[in-house]
C-alpha cells in the first residue's frame, strides 16, 4: 500500500485527506445512531400510561431521560399538553423538523467525498499521462515499452485509489440515508401518537364528568320529579 502511495504522485495525498474526512464522518454517524437508538413503541407506551393518569410531570421526566430525537419530540409535545389538538400537532411537527438537521449532519460531506474522490483519481491519471508522453517527446519519441508501461501503471494508480475511496463512502452514505428515513418516520410516529394520547385522555375525562352529571340529574329527578321538570 505504501508503495502505491509513493508511485501515485502528489494527488494521492489529497485522496488520503479525503479518506480521513470520510472516516471521521462515518465514525461520528455510527456513534450518533447508536447513542440515539430507542424502541419507539415502548417509549410511547410508558408515556401514555403517565398521561392517562394525568401525571404529566412524570411523563416529561421520562421523556427527558430517554435519548434521541424521538424522545425530544415527545417531550416538546408533553410540555404543551394543555393546548388544543391542532396546536399540539403543529408543535410536534415543528419539533420534528428541528431534529432533521441533527440527523442529517455531515452526510453531505460524505456524499461530497464519494463524488470528488474519483475525479481526483482521474485528474491524477490525466496529469500522469501528460507527464509520461511529455517525457517521450523530450527523448525525441524514443522510449522502451517498459518505460511506457511503468508510466501508465503509475498514472492508473490514482484512479484505482480514488475508486477505492469513493465506493465505500457511497455505500456508507446510502446506509445512513436509510437510517435517517427510519428515524424521521419514528419521529413522525411519536408526534402523532403523543398528540392522540393527550387528546384522547382529555376526551375520556370529559366523558366521565358528563356521565357523572347525567347520573346526578337522574337522582335529582327521582327525588323530586316536579322540580326537575321545571
PDB file of C-alpha atoms in Angstrom:
ATOM      1  CA  UNK A   1       0.000   0.000   0.000  1.00  0.00           C
ATOM      2  CA  UNK A   2       2.795   2.409   0.860  1.00  0.00           C
ATOM      3  CA  UNK A   3       4.428   1.623  -2.471  1.00  0.00           C
ATOM      4  CA  UNK A   4       1.231   2.561  -4.307  1.00  0.00           C
ATOM      5  CA  UNK A   5       1.119   5.843  -2.414  1.00  0.00           C
ATOM      6  CA  UNK A   6       4.695   6.647  -3.395  1.00  0.00           C
ATOM      7  CA  UNK A   7       4.043   5.816  -7.023  1.00  0.00           C
ATOM      8  CA  UNK A   8       0.760   7.707  -7.281  1.00  0.00           C
ATOM      9  CA  UNK A   9       2.134  11.219  -7.024  1.00  0.00           C
ATOM     10  CA  UNK A  10       1.057  14.275  -5.084  1.00  0.00           C
ATOM     11  CA  UNK A  11      -2.682  13.819  -5.636  1.00  0.00           C
ATOM     12  CA  UNK A  12      -2.579  10.621  -3.602  1.00  0.00           C
ATOM     13  CA  UNK A  13      -2.169  12.801  -0.529  1.00  0.00           C
ATOM     14  CA  UNK A  14      -5.374  14.592  -1.477  1.00  0.00           C
ATOM     15  CA  UNK A  15      -7.110  11.218  -1.601  1.00  0.00           C
ATOM     16  CA  UNK A  16      -5.676  10.358   1.803  1.00  0.00           C
ATOM     17  CA  UNK A  17      -7.067  13.600   3.211  1.00  0.00           C
ATOM     18  CA  UNK A  18     -10.485  12.788   1.752  1.00  0.00           C
ATOM     19  CA  UNK A  19     -10.242   9.316   3.281  1.00  0.00           C
ATOM     20  CA  UNK A  20      -9.525  10.826   6.680  1.00  0.00           C
ATOM     21  CA  UNK A  21     -12.548  13.142   6.421  1.00  0.00           C
ATOM     22  CA  UNK A  22     -14.813  10.274   5.346  1.00  0.00           C
ATOM     23  CA  UNK A  23     -13.566   8.061   8.183  1.00  0.00           C
ATOM     24  CA  UNK A  24     -14.285  10.742  10.788  1.00  0.00           C
ATOM     25  CA  UNK A  25     -17.795  11.295   9.387  1.00  0.00           C
ATOM     26  CA  UNK A  26     -18.597   7.580   9.288  1.00  0.00           C
ATOM     27  CA  UNK A  27     -17.453   7.016  12.874  1.00  0.00           C
ATOM     28  CA  UNK A  28     -19.338  10.076  14.116  1.00  0.00           C
ATOM     29  CA  UNK A  29     -22.577   8.989  12.413  1.00  0.00           C
ATOM     30  CA  UNK A  30     -22.283   5.416  13.665  1.00  0.00           C
ATOM     31  CA  UNK A  31     -21.873   6.664  17.238  1.00  0.00           C
ATOM     32  CA  UNK A  32     -24.779   9.093  16.786  1.00  0.00           C
ATOM     33  CA  UNK A  33     -27.234   6.450  15.600  1.00  0.00           C
ATOM     34  CA  UNK A  34     -26.013   4.016  18.238  1.00  0.00           C
ATOM     35  CA  UNK A  35     -26.491   6.529  21.076  1.00  0.00           C
ATOM     36  CA  UNK A  36     -29.943   7.562  19.877  1.00  0.00           C
ATOM     37  CA  UNK A  37     -31.221   4.054  19.336  1.00  0.00           C
ATOM     38  CA  UNK A  38     -34.566   3.604  21.097  1.00  0.00           C
ATOM     39  CA  UNK A  39     -37.688   1.450  20.862  1.00  0.00           C
ATOM     40  CA  UNK A  40     -40.448   3.886  19.951  1.00  0.00           C
ATOM     41  CA  UNK A  41     -43.316   1.593  20.935  1.00  0.00           C
ATOM     42  CA  UNK A  42     -42.042   1.060  24.474  1.00  0.00           C
ATOM     43  CA  UNK A  43     -41.401   4.784  24.937  1.00  0.00           C
ATOM     44  CA  UNK A  44     -44.888   5.769  23.774  1.00  0.00           C
ATOM     45  CA  UNK A  45     -46.486   3.053  25.917  1.00  0.00           C
ATOM     46  CA  UNK A  46     -44.704   4.273  29.046  1.00  0.00           C
ATOM     47  CA  UNK A  47     -45.587   7.901  28.383  1.00  0.00           C
ATOM     48  CA  UNK A  48     -49.198   7.009  27.588  1.00  0.00           C
ATOM     49  CA  UNK A  49     -49.587   5.314  30.965  1.00  0.00           C
ATOM     50  CA  UNK A  50     -48.495   8.512  32.731  1.00  0.00           C
ATOM     51  CA  UNK A  51     -50.718  10.699  30.555  1.00  0.00           C
ATOM     52  CA  UNK A  52     -53.809   8.605  31.259  1.00  0.00           C
ATOM     53  CA  UNK A  53     -53.134   9.108  34.980  1.00  0.00           C
ATOM     54  CA  UNK A  54     -52.676  12.866  34.388  1.00  0.00           C
ATOM     55  CA  UNK A  55     -49.096  12.505  35.661  1.00  0.00           C
ATOM     56  CA  UNK A  56     -47.635  14.895  33.105  1.00  0.00           C
ATOM     57  CA  UNK A  57     -44.627  15.668  35.291  1.00  0.00           C
ATOM     58  CA  UNK A  58     -43.598  12.010  35.393  1.00  0.00           C
ATOM     59  CA  UNK A  59     -44.189  11.713  31.649  1.00  0.00           C
ATOM     60  CA  UNK A  60     -41.986  14.723  30.873  1.00  0.00           C
ATOM     61  CA  UNK A  61     -39.309  13.412  33.224  1.00  0.00           C
ATOM     62  CA  UNK A  62     -39.307  10.026  31.486  1.00  0.00           C
ATOM     63  CA  UNK A  63     -39.174  11.658  28.039  1.00  0.00           C
ATOM     64  CA  UNK A  64     -36.289  13.895  29.144  1.00  0.00           C
ATOM     65  CA  UNK A  65     -34.313  10.906  30.385  1.00  0.00           C
ATOM     66  CA  UNK A  66     -34.739   8.934  27.167  1.00  0.00           C
ATOM     67  CA  UNK A  67     -32.090   9.545  24.482  1.00  0.00           C
ATOM     68  CA  UNK A  68     -32.633  10.652  20.931  1.00  0.00           C
ATOM     69  CA  UNK A  69     -34.778  12.970  18.823  1.00  0.00           C
ATOM     70  CA  UNK A  70     -37.899  10.834  19.244  1.00  0.00           C
ATOM     71  CA  UNK A  71     -37.914  11.445  22.980  1.00  0.00           C
ATOM     72  CA  UNK A  72     -37.255  15.161  22.477  1.00  0.00           C
ATOM     73  CA  UNK A  73     -40.273  15.471  20.196  1.00  0.00           C
ATOM     74  CA  UNK A  74     -42.436  13.655  22.742  1.00  0.00           C
ATOM     75  CA  UNK A  75     -41.114  15.936  25.493  1.00  0.00           C
ATOM     76  CA  UNK A  76     -41.869  19.070  23.467  1.00  0.00           C
ATOM     77  CA  UNK A  77     -45.432  17.860  22.939  1.00  0.00           C
ATOM     78  CA  UNK A  78     -45.945  16.992  26.603  1.00  0.00           C
ATOM     79  CA  UNK A  79     -44.735  20.399  27.749  1.00  0.00           C
ATOM     80  CA  UNK A  80     -47.732  21.980  25.992  1.00  0.00           C
ATOM     81  CA  UNK A  81     -50.292  19.300  26.740  1.00  0.00           C
ATOM     82  CA  UNK A  82     -52.938  21.912  27.636  1.00  0.00           C
ATOM     83  CA  UNK A  83     -53.170  23.219  24.062  1.00  0.00           C
ATOM     84  CA  UNK A  84     -55.840  22.063  21.573  1.00  0.00           C
ATOM     85  CA  UNK A  85     -55.215  19.250  19.099  1.00  0.00           C
ATOM     86  CA  UNK A  86     -54.344  21.471  16.126  1.00  0.00           C
ATOM     87  CA  UNK A  87     -51.734  23.404  18.106  1.00  0.00           C
ATOM     88  CA  UNK A  88     -50.266  20.199  19.535  1.00  0.00           C
ATOM     89  CA  UNK A  89     -49.993  18.782  16.033  1.00  0.00           C
ATOM     90  CA  UNK A  90     -48.122  21.878  14.859  1.00  0.00           C
ATOM     91  CA  UNK A  91     -45.783  21.720  17.853  1.00  0.00           C
ATOM     92  CA  UNK A  92     -44.969  18.065  17.198  1.00  0.00           C
ATOM     93  CA  UNK A  93     -44.329  18.805  13.513  1.00  0.00           C
ATOM     94  CA  UNK A  94     -42.063  21.776  14.272  1.00  0.00           C
ATOM     95  CA  UNK A  95     -40.123  19.834  16.904  1.00  0.00           C
ATOM     96  CA  UNK A  96     -39.575  17.044  14.393  1.00  0.00           C
ATOM     97  CA  UNK A  97     -38.377  19.483  11.742  1.00  0.00           C
ATOM     98  CA  UNK A  98     -35.807  20.884  14.176  1.00  0.00           C
ATOM     99  CA  UNK A  99     -34.399  17.393  14.676  1.00  0.00           C
ATOM    100  CA  UNK A 100     -33.870  16.661  10.966  1.00  0.00           C
ATOM    101  CA  UNK A 101     -30.659  18.741  10.580  1.00  0.00           C
ATOM    102  CA  UNK A 102     -29.100  16.889  13.516  1.00  0.00           C
ATOM    103  CA  UNK A 103     -29.966  13.553  11.960  1.00  0.00           C
ATOM    104  CA  UNK A 104     -28.577  14.522   8.530  1.00  0.00           C
ATOM    105  CA  UNK A 105     -25.456  16.170   9.937  1.00  0.00           C
ATOM    106  CA  UNK A 106     -22.231  15.603   7.901  1.00  0.00           C
ATOM    107  CA  UNK A 107     -23.933  13.349   5.356  1.00  0.00           C
ATOM    108  CA  UNK A 108     -23.373  15.929   2.623  1.00  0.00           C
ATOM    109  CA  UNK A 109     -19.656  15.840   3.394  1.00  0.00           C
ATOM    110  CA  UNK A 110     -19.628  12.059   2.998  1.00  0.00           C
ATOM    111  CA  UNK A 111     -21.518  12.339  -0.289  1.00  0.00           C
ATOM    112  CA  UNK A 112     -19.087  15.019  -1.490  1.00  0.00           C
ATOM    113  CA  UNK A 113     -16.121  12.727  -0.790  1.00  0.00           C
ATOM    114  CA  UNK A 114     -17.807   9.944  -2.751  1.00  0.00           C
ATOM    115  CA  UNK A 115     -18.155  12.304  -5.718  1.00  0.00           C
ATOM    116  CA  UNK A 116     -14.787  14.070  -5.525  1.00  0.00           C
ATOM    117  CA  UNK A 117     -12.513  11.072  -4.931  1.00  0.00           C
ATOM    118  CA  UNK A 118     -12.966   9.503  -8.425  1.00  0.00           C
ATOM    119  CA  UNK A 119     -12.488  12.911 -10.049  1.00  0.00           C
ATOM    120  CA  UNK A 120      -9.246  13.436  -8.168  1.00  0.00           C
ATOM    121  CA  UNK A 121      -8.110   9.982  -9.248  1.00  0.00           C
ATOM    122  CA  UNK A 122      -8.918  10.711 -12.875  1.00  0.00           C
ATOM    123  CA  UNK A 123      -7.110  14.047 -12.627  1.00  0.00           C
ATOM    124  CA  UNK A 124      -4.041  12.268 -11.316  1.00  0.00           C
ATOM    125  CA  UNK A 125      -4.213   9.793 -14.190  1.00  0.00           C
ATOM    126  CA  UNK A 126      -4.515  12.539 -16.800  1.00  0.00           C
ATOM    127  CA  UNK A 127      -1.656  14.528 -15.306  1.00  0.00           C
ATOM    128  CA  UNK A 128       0.467  11.373 -15.138  1.00  0.00           C
ATOM    129  CA  UNK A 129      -0.218  10.569 -18.805  1.00  0.00           C
ATOM    130  CA  UNK A 130       0.685  14.119 -19.800  1.00  0.00           C
ATOM    131  CA  UNK A 131       3.946  13.804 -17.899  1.00  0.00           C
ATOM    132  CA  UNK A 132       4.698  10.404 -19.426  1.00  0.00           C
ATOM    133  CA  UNK A 133       4.127  11.486 -23.021  1.00  0.00           C
ATOM    134  CA  UNK A 134       5.903  14.763 -22.368  1.00  0.00           C
ATOM    135  CA  UNK A 135       8.958  12.786 -21.343  1.00  0.00           C
ATOM    136  CA  UNK A 136       8.702  10.764 -24.542  1.00  0.00           C
ATOM    137  CA  UNK A 137       8.752  13.947 -26.600  1.00  0.00           C
ATOM    138  CA  UNK A 138      11.832  15.168 -24.755  1.00  0.00           C
ATOM    139  CA  UNK A 139      13.574  11.938 -25.761  1.00  0.00           C
ATOM    140  CA  UNK A 140      12.531  12.511 -29.393  1.00  0.00           C
ATOM    141  CA  UNK A 141       9.865   9.812 -29.203  1.00  0.00           C
ATOM    142  CA  UNK A 142      12.303   7.029 -28.332  1.00  0.00           C
ATOM    143  CA  UNK A 143      11.090   5.086 -25.274  1.00  0.00           C
ATOM    144  CA  UNK A 144      11.103   1.429 -24.459  1.00  0.00           C
ATOM    145  CA  UNK A 145       7.907  -0.500 -23.890  1.00  0.00           C
ATOM    146  CA  UNK A 146       8.872  -0.966 -20.241  1.00  0.00           C
ATOM    147  CA  UNK A 147       9.178   2.772 -19.703  1.00  0.00           C
ATOM    148  CA  UNK A 148       5.719   3.354 -21.243  1.00  0.00           C
ATOM    149  CA  UNK A 149       4.169   0.558 -19.172  1.00  0.00           C
ATOM    150  CA  UNK A 150       5.699   1.913 -15.981  1.00  0.00           C
ATOM    151  CA  UNK A 151       4.409   5.398 -16.746  1.00  0.00           C
ATOM    152  CA  UNK A 152       0.868   4.213 -17.489  1.00  0.00           C
ATOM    153  CA  UNK A 153       0.926   1.986 -14.410  1.00  0.00           C
ATOM    154  CA  UNK A 154       1.798   4.910 -12.176  1.00  0.00           C
ATOM    155  CA  UNK A 155      -0.905   7.022 -13.821  1.00  0.00           C
ATOM    156  CA  UNK A 156      -3.653   4.476 -13.187  1.00  0.00           C
ATOM    157  CA  UNK A 157      -2.778   4.180  -9.505  1.00  0.00           C
ATOM    158  CA  UNK A 158      -4.590   7.410  -8.636  1.00  0.00           C
ATOM    159  CA  UNK A 159      -7.743   6.282 -10.444  1.00  0.00           C
ATOM    160  CA  UNK A 160      -7.737   2.996  -8.557  1.00  0.00           C
ATOM    161  CA  UNK A 161      -7.189   4.730  -5.225  1.00  0.00           C
ATOM    162  CA  UNK A 162      -9.926   7.223  -5.995  1.00  0.00           C
ATOM    163  CA  UNK A 163     -12.407   4.425  -6.643  1.00  0.00           C
ATOM    164  CA  UNK A 164     -11.255   2.607  -3.505  1.00  0.00           C
ATOM    165  CA  UNK A 165     -12.158   5.715  -1.526  1.00  0.00           C
ATOM    166  CA  UNK A 166     -15.402   6.545  -3.360  1.00  0.00           C
ATOM    167  CA  UNK A 167     -17.132   3.151  -3.313  1.00  0.00           C
ATOM    168  CA  UNK A 168     -17.136   2.628   0.499  1.00  0.00           C
ATOM    169  CA  UNK A 169     -18.096   6.265   1.045  1.00  0.00           C
ATOM    170  CA  UNK A 170     -21.107   5.951  -1.223  1.00  0.00           C
ATOM    171  CA  UNK A 171     -22.176   2.670   0.387  1.00  0.00           C
ATOM    172  CA  UNK A 172     -21.981   4.239   3.857  1.00  0.00           C
ATOM    173  CA  UNK A 173     -23.884   7.250   2.567  1.00  0.00           C
ATOM    174  CA  UNK A 174     -26.745   5.079   1.304  1.00  0.00           C
ATOM    175  CA  UNK A 175     -26.781   3.161   4.591  1.00  0.00           C
ATOM    176  CA  UNK A 176     -27.008   6.363   6.630  1.00  0.00           C
ATOM    177  CA  UNK A 177     -29.739   7.740   4.370  1.00  0.00           C
ATOM    178  CA  UNK A 178     -31.776   4.634   5.178  1.00  0.00           C
ATOM    179  CA  UNK A 179     -31.193   5.176   8.898  1.00  0.00           C
ATOM    180  CA  UNK A 180     -32.233   8.820   8.555  1.00  0.00           C
ATOM    181  CA  UNK A 181     -35.508   7.898   6.836  1.00  0.00           C
ATOM    182  CA  UNK A 182     -36.336   5.337   9.508  1.00  0.00           C
ATOM    183  CA  UNK A 183     -35.588   7.816  12.289  1.00  0.00           C
ATOM    184  CA  UNK A 184     -37.685  10.545  10.651  1.00  0.00           C
ATOM    185  CA  UNK A 185     -40.543   8.058  10.378  1.00  0.00           C
ATOM    186  CA  UNK A 186     -40.158   7.250  14.080  1.00  0.00           C
ATOM    187  CA  UNK A 187     -40.246  10.968  14.930  1.00  0.00           C
ATOM    188  CA  UNK A 188     -43.446  11.464  12.946  1.00  0.00           C
ATOM    189  CA  UNK A 189     -44.996   8.405  14.544  1.00  0.00           C
ATOM    190  CA  UNK A 190     -44.079   9.573  18.049  1.00  0.00           C
ATOM    191  CA  UNK A 191     -45.507  13.041  17.434  1.00  0.00           C
ATOM    192  CA  UNK A 192     -48.813  11.731  16.064  1.00  0.00           C
ATOM    193  CA  UNK A 193     -49.242   9.158  18.818  1.00  0.00           C
ATOM    194  CA  UNK A 194     -48.421  11.610  21.601  1.00  0.00           C
ATOM    195  CA  UNK A 195     -50.980  14.097  20.272  1.00  0.00           C
ATOM    196  CA  UNK A 196     -53.600  11.335  20.082  1.00  0.00           C
ATOM    197  CA  UNK A 197     -52.804  10.062  23.571  1.00  0.00           C
ATOM    198  CA  UNK A 198     -53.056  13.521  25.136  1.00  0.00           C
ATOM    199  CA  UNK A 199     -56.275  14.429  23.344  1.00  0.00           C
ATOM    200  CA  UNK A 200     -57.875  11.022  23.946  1.00  0.00           C
ATOM    201  CA  UNK A 201     -57.057  11.357  27.643  1.00  0.00           C
ATOM    202  CA  UNK A 202     -58.882  14.690  27.748  1.00  0.00           C
ATOM    203  CA  UNK A 203     -61.933  13.303  25.967  1.00  0.00           C
ATOM    204  CA  UNK A 204     -62.070  10.309  28.293  1.00  0.00           C
ATOM    205  CA  UNK A 205     -62.024  12.659  31.275  1.00  0.00           C
ATOM    206  CA  UNK A 206     -64.783  14.835  29.833  1.00  0.00           C
ATOM    207  CA  UNK A 207     -66.925  11.747  29.147  1.00  0.00           C
ATOM    208  CA  UNK A 208     -66.573  10.627  32.753  1.00  0.00           C
ATOM    209  CA  UNK A 209     -67.588  14.060  34.037  1.00  0.00           C
ATOM    210  CA  UNK A 210     -70.592  14.236  31.711  1.00  0.00           C
ATOM    211  CA  UNK A 211     -71.668  10.756  32.775  1.00  0.00           C
ATOM    212  CA  UNK A 212     -71.469  11.821  36.407  1.00  0.00           C
ATOM    213  CA  UNK A 213     -73.547  14.907  35.674  1.00  0.00           C
ATOM    214  CA  UNK A 214     -76.208  12.801  33.988  1.00  0.00           C
ATOM    215  CA  UNK A 215     -76.306  10.420  36.954  1.00  0.00           C
ATOM    216  CA  UNK A 216     -76.706  13.366  39.298  1.00  0.00           C
ATOM    217  CA  UNK A 217     -79.571  14.730  37.215  1.00  0.00           C
ATOM    218  CA  UNK A 218     -81.218  11.309  37.235  1.00  0.00           C
ATOM    219  CA  UNK A 219     -81.021  11.118  41.047  1.00  0.00           C
ATOM    220  CA  UNK A 220     -82.497  14.602  41.371  1.00  0.00           C
ATOM    221  CA  UNK A 221     -85.313  13.671  39.022  1.00  0.00           C
ATOM    222  CA  UNK A 222     -86.196  10.572  41.037  1.00  0.00           C
ATOM    223  CA  UNK A 223     -86.149  12.586  44.266  1.00  0.00           C
ATOM    224  CA  UNK A 224     -88.317  15.433  43.024  1.00  0.00           C
ATOM    225  CA  UNK A 225     -89.779  14.913  39.506  1.00  0.00           C
ATOM    226  CA  UNK A 226     -91.830  18.124  39.537  1.00  0.00           C
ATOM    227  CA  UNK A 227     -88.900  20.471  40.365  1.00  0.00           C
ATOM    228  CA  UNK A 228     -86.693  18.658  37.812  1.00  0.00           C
ATOM    229  CA  UNK A 229     -89.294  19.233  35.087  1.00  0.00           C
ATOM    230  CA  UNK A 230     -89.496  22.857  35.988  1.00  0.00           C
TER     231      UNK A 230
END
